[in-house]
Amino acid sequence: MAQSTSQLKITQTKSVIGGKQNQRDTLRSLGLKRIGQSVVRDATDANRGMINVVSHLVKVEEAK
């Protein structure tokens, strides 16, 4: 299998207060703790799946 070299910059834009527990856990697994925080992750299937779970709470763009 070929290694994926593309990376995604994920920024939390909304709060998880009042959200479901699995959404809170997913944001924590991505490494996000507060609004405005950004992390860079590889564009793997697992990370894309986690982003889909919390897509309404984050902004995703390609890392440069």
PDB file of C-alpha atoms in Angstrom:
ATOM      1  CA  MET A   1       0.000   0.000   0.000  1.00  0.00           C
ATOM      2  CA  ALA A   2       1.311   3.456  -0.862  1.00  0.00           C
ATOM      3  CA  GLN A   3       1.912   5.979   1.888  1.00  0.00           C
ATOM      4  CA  SER A   4      -0.308   9.045   1.844  1.00  0.00           C
ATOM      5  CA  THR A   5       1.751  12.223   1.922  1.00  0.00           C
ATOM      6  CA  SER A   6      -1.184  14.633   1.936  1.00  0.00           C
ATOM      7  CA  GLN A   7      -2.044  16.245   5.221  1.00  0.00           C
ATOM      8  CA  LEU A   8      -5.100  18.028   6.554  1.00  0.00           C
ATOM      9  CA  LYS A   9      -5.246  21.050   8.830  1.00  0.00           C
ATOM     10  CA  ILE A  10      -8.210  20.645  11.189  1.00  0.00           C
ATOM     11  CA  THR A  11      -9.467  23.640  13.191  1.00  0.00           C
ATOM     12  CA  GLN A  12     -12.170  23.458  15.832  1.00  0.00           C
ATOM     13  CA  THR A  13     -14.740  26.187  15.145  1.00  0.00           C
ATOM     14  CA  LYS A  14     -17.593  25.333  17.519  1.00  0.00           C
ATOM     15  CA  SER A  15     -18.027  24.139  21.078  1.00  0.00           C
ATOM     16  CA  VAL A  16     -18.851  20.572  22.076  1.00  0.00           C
ATOM     17  CA  ILE A  17     -20.962  21.716  25.025  1.00  0.00           C
ATOM     18  CA  GLY A  18     -24.296  19.958  24.671  1.00  0.00           C
ATOM     19  CA  GLY A  19     -22.865  17.580  22.097  1.00  0.00           C
ATOM     20  CA  LYS A  20     -22.893  13.815  22.226  1.00  0.00           C
ATOM     21  CA  GLN A  21     -20.191  11.966  24.119  1.00  0.00           C
ATOM     22  CA  ASN A  22     -18.878  10.280  20.959  1.00  0.00           C
ATOM     23  CA  GLN A  23     -18.358  13.709  19.359  1.00  0.00           C
ATOM     24  CA  ARG A  24     -16.408  14.927  22.403  1.00  0.00           C
ATOM     25  CA  ASP A  25     -14.293  11.785  22.325  1.00  0.00           C
ATOM     26  CA  THR A  26     -13.665  12.156  18.601  1.00  0.00           C
ATOM     27  CA  LEU A  27     -12.449  15.748  18.936  1.00  0.00           C
ATOM     28  CA  ARG A  28     -10.139  14.693  21.764  1.00  0.00           C
ATOM     29  CA  SER A  29      -8.799  11.829  19.637  1.00  0.00           C
ATOM     30  CA  LEU A  30      -8.023  14.290  16.872  1.00  0.00           C
ATOM     31  CA  GLY A  31      -6.082  16.359  19.416  1.00  0.00           C
ATOM     32  CA  LEU A  32      -8.502  19.282  19.681  1.00  0.00           C
ATOM     33  CA  LYS A  33      -9.305  20.746  23.091  1.00  0.00           C
ATOM     34  CA  ARG A  34     -10.585  24.271  22.486  1.00  0.00           C
ATOM     35  CA  ILE A  35     -12.174  26.515  19.889  1.00  0.00           C
ATOM     36  CA  GLY A  36      -9.644  27.978  17.486  1.00  0.00           C
ATOM     37  CA  GLN A  37      -7.066  25.257  18.044  1.00  0.00           C
ATOM     38  CA  SER A  38      -5.604  23.639  14.922  1.00  0.00           C
ATOM     39  CA  VAL A  39      -3.828  20.349  14.346  1.00  0.00           C
ATOM     40  CA  VAL A  40      -2.248  18.800  11.255  1.00  0.00           C
ATOM     41  CA  ARG A  41      -3.046  15.143  10.611  1.00  0.00           C
ATOM     42  CA  ASP A  42      -2.363  12.705   7.782  1.00  0.00           C
ATOM     43  CA  ALA A  43      -5.234  12.217   5.351  1.00  0.00           C
ATOM     44  CA  THR A  44      -5.875   8.587   6.292  1.00  0.00           C
ATOM     45  CA  ASP A  45      -9.228   6.831   6.096  1.00  0.00           C
ATOM     46  CA  ALA A  46      -9.412   6.703   9.907  1.00  0.00           C
ATOM     47  CA  ASN A  47      -8.846  10.447  10.259  1.00  0.00           C
ATOM     48  CA  ARG A  48     -11.332  11.220   7.485  1.00  0.00           C
ATOM     49  CA  GLY A  49     -13.932   9.094   9.281  1.00  0.00           C
ATOM     50  CA  MET A  50     -13.371  10.998  12.525  1.00  0.00           C
ATOM     51  CA  ILE A  51     -13.686  14.293  10.650  1.00  0.00           C
ATOM     52  CA  ASN A  52     -17.020  13.142   9.190  1.00  0.00           C
ATOM     53  CA  VAL A  53     -18.360  12.517  12.711  1.00  0.00           C
ATOM     54  CA  VAL A  54     -17.607  16.101  13.817  1.00  0.00           C
ATOM     55  CA  SER A  55     -17.777  17.901  10.471  1.00  0.00           C
ATOM     56  CA  HIS A  56     -20.221  20.472  11.882  1.00  0.00           C
ATOM     57  CA  LEU A  57     -17.710  21.436  14.611  1.00  0.00           C
ATOM     58  CA  VAL A  58     -14.509  21.730  12.577  1.00  0.00           C
ATOM     59  CA  LYS A  59     -13.059  23.399   9.486  1.00  0.00           C
ATOM     60  CA  VAL A  60     -10.777  21.254   7.315  1.00  0.00           C
ATOM     61  CA  GLU A  61      -8.270  22.440   4.731  1.00  0.00           C
ATOM     62  CA  GLU A  62      -5.183  20.983   3.095  1.00  0.00           C
ATOM     63  CA  ALA A  63      -1.999  21.679   4.999  1.00  0.00           C
ATOM     64  CA  LYS A  64       0.688  23.505   3.059  1.00  0.00           C
TER      65      LYS A  64
END
